[in-house]
XYZ file of C-alpha atoms in Angstrom:
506
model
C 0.000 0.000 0.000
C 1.160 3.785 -1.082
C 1.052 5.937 2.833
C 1.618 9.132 0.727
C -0.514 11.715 1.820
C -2.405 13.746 -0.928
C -3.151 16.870 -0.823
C -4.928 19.578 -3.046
C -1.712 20.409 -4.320
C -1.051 17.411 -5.727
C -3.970 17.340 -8.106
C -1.292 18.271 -11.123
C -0.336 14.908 -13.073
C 2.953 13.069 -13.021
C 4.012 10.506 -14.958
C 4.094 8.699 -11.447
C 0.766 5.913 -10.877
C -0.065 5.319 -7.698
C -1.040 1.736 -7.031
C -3.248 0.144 -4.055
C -4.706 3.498 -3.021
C -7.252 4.044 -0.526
C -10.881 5.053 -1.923
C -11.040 9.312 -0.300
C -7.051 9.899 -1.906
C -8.251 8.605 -5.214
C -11.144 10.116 -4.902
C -8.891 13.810 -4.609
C -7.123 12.999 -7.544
C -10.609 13.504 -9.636
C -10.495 17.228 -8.637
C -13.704 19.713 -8.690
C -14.684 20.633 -11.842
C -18.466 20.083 -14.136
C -19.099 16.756 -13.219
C -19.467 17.817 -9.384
C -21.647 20.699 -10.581
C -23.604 18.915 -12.736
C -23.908 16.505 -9.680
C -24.878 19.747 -7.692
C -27.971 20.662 -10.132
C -29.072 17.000 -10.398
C -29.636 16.342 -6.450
C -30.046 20.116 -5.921
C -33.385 19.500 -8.026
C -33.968 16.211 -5.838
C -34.256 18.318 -2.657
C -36.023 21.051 -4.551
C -38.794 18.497 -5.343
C -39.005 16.811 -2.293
C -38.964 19.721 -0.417
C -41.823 21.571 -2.770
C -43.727 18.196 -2.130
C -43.723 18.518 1.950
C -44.693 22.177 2.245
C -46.171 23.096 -0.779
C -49.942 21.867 1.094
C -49.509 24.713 3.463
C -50.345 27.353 0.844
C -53.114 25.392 -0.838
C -55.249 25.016 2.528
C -56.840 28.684 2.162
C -57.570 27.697 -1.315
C -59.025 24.272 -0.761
C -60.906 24.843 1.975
C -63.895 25.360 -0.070
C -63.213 23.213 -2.904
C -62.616 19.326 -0.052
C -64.698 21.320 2.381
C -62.081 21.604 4.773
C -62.897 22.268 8.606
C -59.893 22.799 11.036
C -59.507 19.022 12.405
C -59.097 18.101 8.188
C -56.591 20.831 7.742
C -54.426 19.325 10.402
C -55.003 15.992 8.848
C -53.497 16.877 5.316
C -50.823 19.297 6.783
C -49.777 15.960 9.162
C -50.283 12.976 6.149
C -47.313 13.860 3.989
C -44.672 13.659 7.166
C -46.291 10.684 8.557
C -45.419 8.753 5.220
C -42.049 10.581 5.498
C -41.253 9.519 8.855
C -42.735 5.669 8.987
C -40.828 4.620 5.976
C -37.529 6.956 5.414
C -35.496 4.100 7.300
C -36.945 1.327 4.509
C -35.342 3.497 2.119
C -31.962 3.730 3.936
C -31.488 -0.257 3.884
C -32.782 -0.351 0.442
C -30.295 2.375 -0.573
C -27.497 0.533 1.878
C -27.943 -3.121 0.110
C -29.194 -2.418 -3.376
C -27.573 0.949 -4.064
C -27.964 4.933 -4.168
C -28.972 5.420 -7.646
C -32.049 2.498 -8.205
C -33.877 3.636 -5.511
C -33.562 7.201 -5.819
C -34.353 6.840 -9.392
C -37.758 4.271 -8.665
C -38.421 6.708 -5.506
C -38.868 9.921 -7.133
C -40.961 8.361 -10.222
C -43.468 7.063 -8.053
C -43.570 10.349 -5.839
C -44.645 12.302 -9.422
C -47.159 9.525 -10.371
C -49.001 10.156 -6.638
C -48.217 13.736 -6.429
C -50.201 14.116 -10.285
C -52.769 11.526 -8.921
C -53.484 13.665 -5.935
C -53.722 16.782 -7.582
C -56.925 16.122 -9.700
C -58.656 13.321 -7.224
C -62.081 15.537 -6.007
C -62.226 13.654 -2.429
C -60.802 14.979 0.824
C -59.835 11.405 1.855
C -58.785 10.601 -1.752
C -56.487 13.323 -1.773
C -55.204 12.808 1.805
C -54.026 9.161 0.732
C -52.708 9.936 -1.663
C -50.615 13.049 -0.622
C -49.817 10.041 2.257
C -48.175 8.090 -0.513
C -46.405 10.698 -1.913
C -44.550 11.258 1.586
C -43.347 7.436 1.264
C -41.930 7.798 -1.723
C -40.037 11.286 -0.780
C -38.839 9.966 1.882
C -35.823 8.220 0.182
C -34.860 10.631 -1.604
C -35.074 13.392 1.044
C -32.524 11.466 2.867
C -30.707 9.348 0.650
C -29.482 11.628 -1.882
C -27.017 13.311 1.046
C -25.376 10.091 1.178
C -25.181 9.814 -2.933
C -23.895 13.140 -3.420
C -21.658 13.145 -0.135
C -19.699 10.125 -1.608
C -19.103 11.642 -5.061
C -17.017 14.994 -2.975
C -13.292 14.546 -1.569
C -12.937 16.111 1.237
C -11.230 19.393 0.766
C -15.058 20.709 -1.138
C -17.620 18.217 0.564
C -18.730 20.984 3.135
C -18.851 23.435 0.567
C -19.862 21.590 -2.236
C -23.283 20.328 0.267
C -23.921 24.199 0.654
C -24.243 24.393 -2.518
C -26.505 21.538 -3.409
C -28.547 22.795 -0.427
C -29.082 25.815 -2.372
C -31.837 24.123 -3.974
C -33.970 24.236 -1.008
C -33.630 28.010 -0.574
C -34.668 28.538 -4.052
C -37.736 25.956 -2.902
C -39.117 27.760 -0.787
C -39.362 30.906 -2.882
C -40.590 29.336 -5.561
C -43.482 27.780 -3.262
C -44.752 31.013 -2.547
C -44.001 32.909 -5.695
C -45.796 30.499 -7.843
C -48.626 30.481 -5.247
C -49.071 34.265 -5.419
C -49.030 33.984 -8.916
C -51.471 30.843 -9.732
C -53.744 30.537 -6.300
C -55.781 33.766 -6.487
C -56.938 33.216 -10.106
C -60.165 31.539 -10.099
C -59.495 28.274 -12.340
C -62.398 26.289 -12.526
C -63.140 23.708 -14.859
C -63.787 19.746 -15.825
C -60.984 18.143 -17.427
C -62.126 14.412 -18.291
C -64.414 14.417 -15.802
C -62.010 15.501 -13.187
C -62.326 19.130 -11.563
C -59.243 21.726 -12.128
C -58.682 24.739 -10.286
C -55.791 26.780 -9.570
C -54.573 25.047 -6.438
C -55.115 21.576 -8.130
C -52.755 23.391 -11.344
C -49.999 24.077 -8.340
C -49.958 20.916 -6.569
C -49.169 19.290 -10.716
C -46.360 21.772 -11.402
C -44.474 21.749 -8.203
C -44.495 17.325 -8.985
C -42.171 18.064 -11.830
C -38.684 18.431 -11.132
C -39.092 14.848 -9.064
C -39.483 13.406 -13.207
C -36.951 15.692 -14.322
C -34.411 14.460 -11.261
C -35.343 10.710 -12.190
C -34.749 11.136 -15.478
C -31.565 13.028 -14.687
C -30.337 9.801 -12.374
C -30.918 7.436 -14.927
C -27.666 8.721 -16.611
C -26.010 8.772 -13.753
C -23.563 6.094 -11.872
C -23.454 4.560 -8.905
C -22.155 6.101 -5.916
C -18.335 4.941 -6.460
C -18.136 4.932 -2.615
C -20.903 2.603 -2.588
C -19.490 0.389 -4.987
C -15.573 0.418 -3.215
C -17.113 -0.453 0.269
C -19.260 -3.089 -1.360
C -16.125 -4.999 -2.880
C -17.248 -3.723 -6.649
C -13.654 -2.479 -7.065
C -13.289 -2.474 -10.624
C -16.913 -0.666 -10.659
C -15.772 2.434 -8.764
C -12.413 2.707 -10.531
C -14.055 3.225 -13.981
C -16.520 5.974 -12.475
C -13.135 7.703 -11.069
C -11.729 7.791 -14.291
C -14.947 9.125 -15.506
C -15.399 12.015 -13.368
C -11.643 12.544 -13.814
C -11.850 12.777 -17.778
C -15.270 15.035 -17.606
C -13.455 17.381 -14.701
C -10.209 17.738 -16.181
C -11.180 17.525 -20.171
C -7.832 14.991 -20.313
C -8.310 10.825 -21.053
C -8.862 8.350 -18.709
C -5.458 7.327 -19.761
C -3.922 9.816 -17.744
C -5.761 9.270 -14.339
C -2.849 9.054 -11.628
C -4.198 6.403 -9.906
C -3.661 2.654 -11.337
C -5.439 0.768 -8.899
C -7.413 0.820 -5.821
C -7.064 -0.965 -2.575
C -8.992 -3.969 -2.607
C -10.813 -3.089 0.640
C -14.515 -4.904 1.271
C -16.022 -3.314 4.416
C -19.580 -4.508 3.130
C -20.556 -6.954 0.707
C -24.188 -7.106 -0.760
C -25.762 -9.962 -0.295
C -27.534 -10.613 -3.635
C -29.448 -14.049 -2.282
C -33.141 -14.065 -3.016
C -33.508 -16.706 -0.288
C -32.248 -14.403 2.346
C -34.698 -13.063 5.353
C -35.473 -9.293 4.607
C -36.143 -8.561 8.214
C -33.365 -10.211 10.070
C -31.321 -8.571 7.045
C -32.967 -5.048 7.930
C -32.253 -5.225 11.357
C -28.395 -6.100 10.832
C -28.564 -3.019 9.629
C -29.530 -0.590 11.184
C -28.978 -2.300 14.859
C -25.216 -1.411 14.645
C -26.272 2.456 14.476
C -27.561 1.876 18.492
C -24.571 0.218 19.289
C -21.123 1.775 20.369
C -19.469 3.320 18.727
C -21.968 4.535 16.407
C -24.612 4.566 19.379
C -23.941 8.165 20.696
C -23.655 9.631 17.682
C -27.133 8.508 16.354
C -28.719 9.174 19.539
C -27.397 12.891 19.565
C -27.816 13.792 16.159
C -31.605 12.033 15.788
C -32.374 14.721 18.757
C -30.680 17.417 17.299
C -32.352 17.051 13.864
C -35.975 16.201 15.550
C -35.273 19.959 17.412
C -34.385 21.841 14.525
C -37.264 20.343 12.948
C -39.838 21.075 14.989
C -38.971 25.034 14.888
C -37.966 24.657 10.923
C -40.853 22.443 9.857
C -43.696 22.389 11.932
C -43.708 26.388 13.045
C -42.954 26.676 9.273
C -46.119 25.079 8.144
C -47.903 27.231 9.776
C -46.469 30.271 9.488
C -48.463 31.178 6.777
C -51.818 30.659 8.600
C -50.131 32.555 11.132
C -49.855 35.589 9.068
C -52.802 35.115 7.855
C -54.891 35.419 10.739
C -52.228 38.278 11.714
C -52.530 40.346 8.342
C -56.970 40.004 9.060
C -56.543 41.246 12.383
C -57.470 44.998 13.376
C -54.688 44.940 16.251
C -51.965 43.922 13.353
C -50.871 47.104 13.313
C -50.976 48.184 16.873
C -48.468 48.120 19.856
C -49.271 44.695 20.575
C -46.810 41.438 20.957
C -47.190 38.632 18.466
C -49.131 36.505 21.172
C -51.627 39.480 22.160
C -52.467 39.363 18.022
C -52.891 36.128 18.036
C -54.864 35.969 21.024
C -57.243 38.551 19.522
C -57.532 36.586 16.359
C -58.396 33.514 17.958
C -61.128 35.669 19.705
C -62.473 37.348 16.710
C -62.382 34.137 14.395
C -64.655 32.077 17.141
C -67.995 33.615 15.389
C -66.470 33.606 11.789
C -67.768 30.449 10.145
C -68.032 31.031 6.468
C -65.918 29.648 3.701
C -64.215 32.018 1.581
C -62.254 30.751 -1.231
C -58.934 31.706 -1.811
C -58.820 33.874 1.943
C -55.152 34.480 1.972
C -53.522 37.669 1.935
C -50.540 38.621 -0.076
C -48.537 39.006 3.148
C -48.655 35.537 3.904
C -46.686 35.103 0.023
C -43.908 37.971 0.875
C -43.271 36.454 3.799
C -42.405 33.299 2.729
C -40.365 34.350 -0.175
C -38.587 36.531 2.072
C -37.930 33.679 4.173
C -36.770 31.831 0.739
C -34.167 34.886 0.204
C -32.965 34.294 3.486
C -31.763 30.629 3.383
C -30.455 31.026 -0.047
C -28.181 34.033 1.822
C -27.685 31.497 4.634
C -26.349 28.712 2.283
C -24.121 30.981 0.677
C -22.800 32.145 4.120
C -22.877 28.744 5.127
C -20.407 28.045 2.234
C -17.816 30.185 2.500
C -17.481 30.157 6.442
C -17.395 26.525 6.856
C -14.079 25.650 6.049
C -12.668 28.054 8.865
C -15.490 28.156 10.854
C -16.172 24.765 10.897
C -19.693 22.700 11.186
C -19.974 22.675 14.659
C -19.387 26.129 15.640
C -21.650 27.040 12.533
C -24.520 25.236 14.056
C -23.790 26.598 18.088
C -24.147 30.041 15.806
C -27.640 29.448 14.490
C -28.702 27.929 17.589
C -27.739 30.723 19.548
C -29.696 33.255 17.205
C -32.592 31.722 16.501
C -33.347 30.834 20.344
C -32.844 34.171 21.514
C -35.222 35.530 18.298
C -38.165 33.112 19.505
C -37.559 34.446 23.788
C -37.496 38.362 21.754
C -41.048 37.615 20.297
C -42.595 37.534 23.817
C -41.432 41.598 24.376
C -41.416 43.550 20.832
C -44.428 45.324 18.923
C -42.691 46.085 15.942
C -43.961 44.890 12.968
C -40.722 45.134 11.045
C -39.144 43.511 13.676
C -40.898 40.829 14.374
C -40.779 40.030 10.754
C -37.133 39.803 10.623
C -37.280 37.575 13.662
C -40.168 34.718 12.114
C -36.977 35.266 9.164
C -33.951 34.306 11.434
C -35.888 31.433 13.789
C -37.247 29.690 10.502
C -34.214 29.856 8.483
C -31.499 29.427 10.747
C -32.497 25.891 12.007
C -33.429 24.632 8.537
C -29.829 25.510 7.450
C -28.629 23.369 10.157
C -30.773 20.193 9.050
C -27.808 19.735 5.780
C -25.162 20.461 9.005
C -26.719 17.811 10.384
C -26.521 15.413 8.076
C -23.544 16.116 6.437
C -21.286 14.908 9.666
C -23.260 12.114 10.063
C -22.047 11.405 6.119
C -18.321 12.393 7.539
C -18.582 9.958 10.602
C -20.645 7.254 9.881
C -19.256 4.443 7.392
C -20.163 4.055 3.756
C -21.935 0.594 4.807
C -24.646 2.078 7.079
C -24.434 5.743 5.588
C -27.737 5.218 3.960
C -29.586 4.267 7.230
C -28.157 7.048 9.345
C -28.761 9.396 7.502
C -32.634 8.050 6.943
C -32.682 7.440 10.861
C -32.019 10.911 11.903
C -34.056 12.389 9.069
C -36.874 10.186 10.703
C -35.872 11.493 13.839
C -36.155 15.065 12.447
C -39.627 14.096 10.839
C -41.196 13.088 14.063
C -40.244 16.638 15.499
C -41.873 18.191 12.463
C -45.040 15.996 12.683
C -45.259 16.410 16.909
C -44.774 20.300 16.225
C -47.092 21.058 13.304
C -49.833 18.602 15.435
C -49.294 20.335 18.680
C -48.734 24.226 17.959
C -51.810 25.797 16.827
C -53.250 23.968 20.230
C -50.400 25.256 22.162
C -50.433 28.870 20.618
C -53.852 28.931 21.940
C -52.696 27.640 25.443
C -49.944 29.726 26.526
C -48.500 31.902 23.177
C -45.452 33.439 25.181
C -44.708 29.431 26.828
C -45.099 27.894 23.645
C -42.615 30.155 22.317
C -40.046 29.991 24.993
C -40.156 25.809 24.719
C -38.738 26.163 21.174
C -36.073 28.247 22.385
C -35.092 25.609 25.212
C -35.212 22.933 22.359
C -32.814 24.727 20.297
C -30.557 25.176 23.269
C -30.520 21.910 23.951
C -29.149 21.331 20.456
C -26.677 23.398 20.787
C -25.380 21.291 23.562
C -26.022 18.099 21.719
C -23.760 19.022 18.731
C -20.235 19.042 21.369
C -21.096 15.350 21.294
C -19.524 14.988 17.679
C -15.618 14.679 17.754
C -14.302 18.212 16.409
C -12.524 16.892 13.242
C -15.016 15.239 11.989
C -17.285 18.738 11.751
């Protein structure tokens, strides 16, 4: 075996071939060039999709409440359905993606999560569209998780931080897209029979925003196999030729010239391609060494951490724009008066209001989120360029920090402006930090359970989303100012989590 060292310097070609080298120093010798951004713009529009799929029902609520007949206990129903499919199956996708590969079942995933999300968006039933849309957060889940892992093992080391930020991108430009389109296409009354089924603006949105899932399928059918994937799973010659490949398309020179002759023939996992094997004894080999030490602490802290950030991220998120709703039709929106003493005059005023109005949502509730949309694209960007120096871990102690002391500042100021800005920094601060999140469990956890523990703490983080968007219109109406200060403990809590992770590995 070769010890040398490589470095980024050592990217220029010699007439030297190393032989026997380990997977991550080959893996530098490829460089950073189109194939890593064409990588970036492939799985960027994976978690553009899936993310478009999980929050896009938050805007269409105002404008479906006539159309299903929606009461309050149904709203909470269809904002919950998409999650729960999220979060009971996002660890069947890890094993799949650990034993049978990145690329299938990203590929099968995100086809089926167009067919349902296109199925759901013209079905006339509540409970027919609530199944669906239940479906549709099964078949997300994969991909919401699992493409971390696939693009994670395509990056050396020297750009994978940076490179993720940029991928992540995607999800900023998500969630301005969500509500742009929205302001654009939800207020015009659509209404007409299309083969017997009804179409109406919201029922147009829910069908575009199920696009780019096709267009990433399509996109991942000419791509390889994770090479990581392969190397671990004793497919050595496999992962050599995609090497070379990625080398040729980021360099523009011929495989030929690839310093790297051979790799070390290292197994760490081998697939077990037997179709008499037992799926569930299989299944639970692996994820049980994820609750074991070593691994044990790390999955334990990091499934918290993500389950915090995602209740604030997620479940305040979805609805924020009810929120700002019922703030914008308030007559005390504009007067010296805390968030919670709006709200509390809302909830008052709305108790004889019983009327369905289509399409009751005010153009606030649209800025808003595209402001919030602006702001993690900024964040991302930031996020990039500091994390190198910065590092992971103090990055996330950073946005913890912030965003709890924005949700304890809610309680005290009147400020409309303000408070704005602060909704802004507790939303997007925490979502930022689910990609932290999951890229060091990428860096820490090996290639052979990557899959899983990546899906287990993104179920983790699901759970927090589904137990926050259940619980905090109920709680709002509880104790606004206690409900408020909770989140901030959760966040700090967190923060202390993340000192769990060993400090070169963030």
């Amino acid at each position: 075996m070769n010890d040398k060292h490589y470095t980024y310097d050592e990217f220029k070609i010699s007439s030297e071939k190393y032989k026997n080298v380990e997977f991550e120093a080959a893996l530098e010798h490829t460089g950073f060039g189109k194939y890593n951004l064409a990588l970036i713009f492939v799985c960027g529009l994976t978690l553009f999709g899936v993310n478009s799929e999980a929050y896009a029902v938050g805007y269409v609520l105002p404008s479906a409440e006539c159309d299903l007949e929606l009461d309050t206990y149904m709203k909470g129903i269809l904002t919950s359905t998409n999650f729960i499919g999220i979060t009971g199956t996002c660890c069947m996708w890890g094993y799949l993606s650990d034993t049978k590969g990145r690329k299938s079942v990203l590929t099968i995933s995100l086809i089926l999560a167009f067919v349902s999300s296109v199925a759901a968006s013209f079905i006339p039933s509540f409970w027919g569209f609530a199944i669906l849309r239940f479906c549709n957060g099964i078949f997300i889940a994969g991909p919401s998780a699992i493409v971390y892992a696939y693009f994670g093992e395509f990056q050396s080391r020297i750009y994978r931080s940076t490179a993720m930020a940029w991928m992540s991108l995607f999800i900023a430009l998500a969630l301005i897209t969500l509500p742009g389109l929205g302001w654009a296409l939800l207020p015009q009354h659509i209404h007409f029979q299309l083969f017997g089924l009804p179409v109406t603006s919201w029922r147009i949105y829910m069908f575009l925003i199920s696009i780019p899932n096709l267009v990433a399928a399509i996109a991942f059918l000419k791509l390889p196999e994770s090479p990581k994937f392969l190397y671990h799973s004793g497919q050595i010659e496999e992962a050599f030729d995609v090497l070379k490949r990625i080398y040729t398309i980021n360099t523009g020179k011929p495989e030929s010239t690839f310093p790297i002759e051979s790799l070390q023939e290292k197994v760490i996992y081998q697939v077990d391609t037997s179709k008499k094997k037992n799926i569930l004894k299989d299944f639970w080999g692996q994820i049980a060494p994820l609750f074991v030490p070593p691994h044990l602490k790390y999955s334990l802290a990091a499934g918290v951490m993500q389950g915090g950030v995602f209740a604030v991220s997620s479940g305040l998120l979805l609805w924020y724009p009810d929120i700002i709703n019922q703030l914008s039709h308030s007559a005390s929106a504009n007067s010296s008066a805390t968030v919670c003493q709006a709200l509390s005059n809302v909830h008052s005023d709305n108790e004889t209001l019983v009327a369905c109005v289509e399409d009751n949502i005010n153009d606030q509730v649209f800025i808003q989120n595209i402001i919030i949309g602006v702001a993690y694209l900024v964040s991302y960007v930031v996020w990039g360029f500091v994390v190198n120096f910065l590092g992971n871990r103090n990055f996330f102690g950073v946005c913890m920090v912030v965003s709890a002391v924005s949700l304890v500042l809610l309680n005290f100021l009147t400020e409309k402006v303000v408070i704005d800005v602060l909704f802004v920094v507790l939303l997007t601060l925490p979502g930022i930090c689910v990609a932290v999140i999951n890229l060091i469990m990428v860096e820490i956890i090996p290639t052979y359970l990557c899959g899983m523990a990546v899906c287990v703490v993104m179920t983790a983080g699901r759970i927090g989303s589904i137990v926050s968007s259940s619980v905090v219109g109920i709680m709002l109406l509880w104790n606004c100012a206690v409900t408020f200060n909770l989140y901030a403990v959760n966040l700090l809590v967190c923060l202390l989590l993340v000192f769990i992770f060993p400090r070169n590995s963030t």
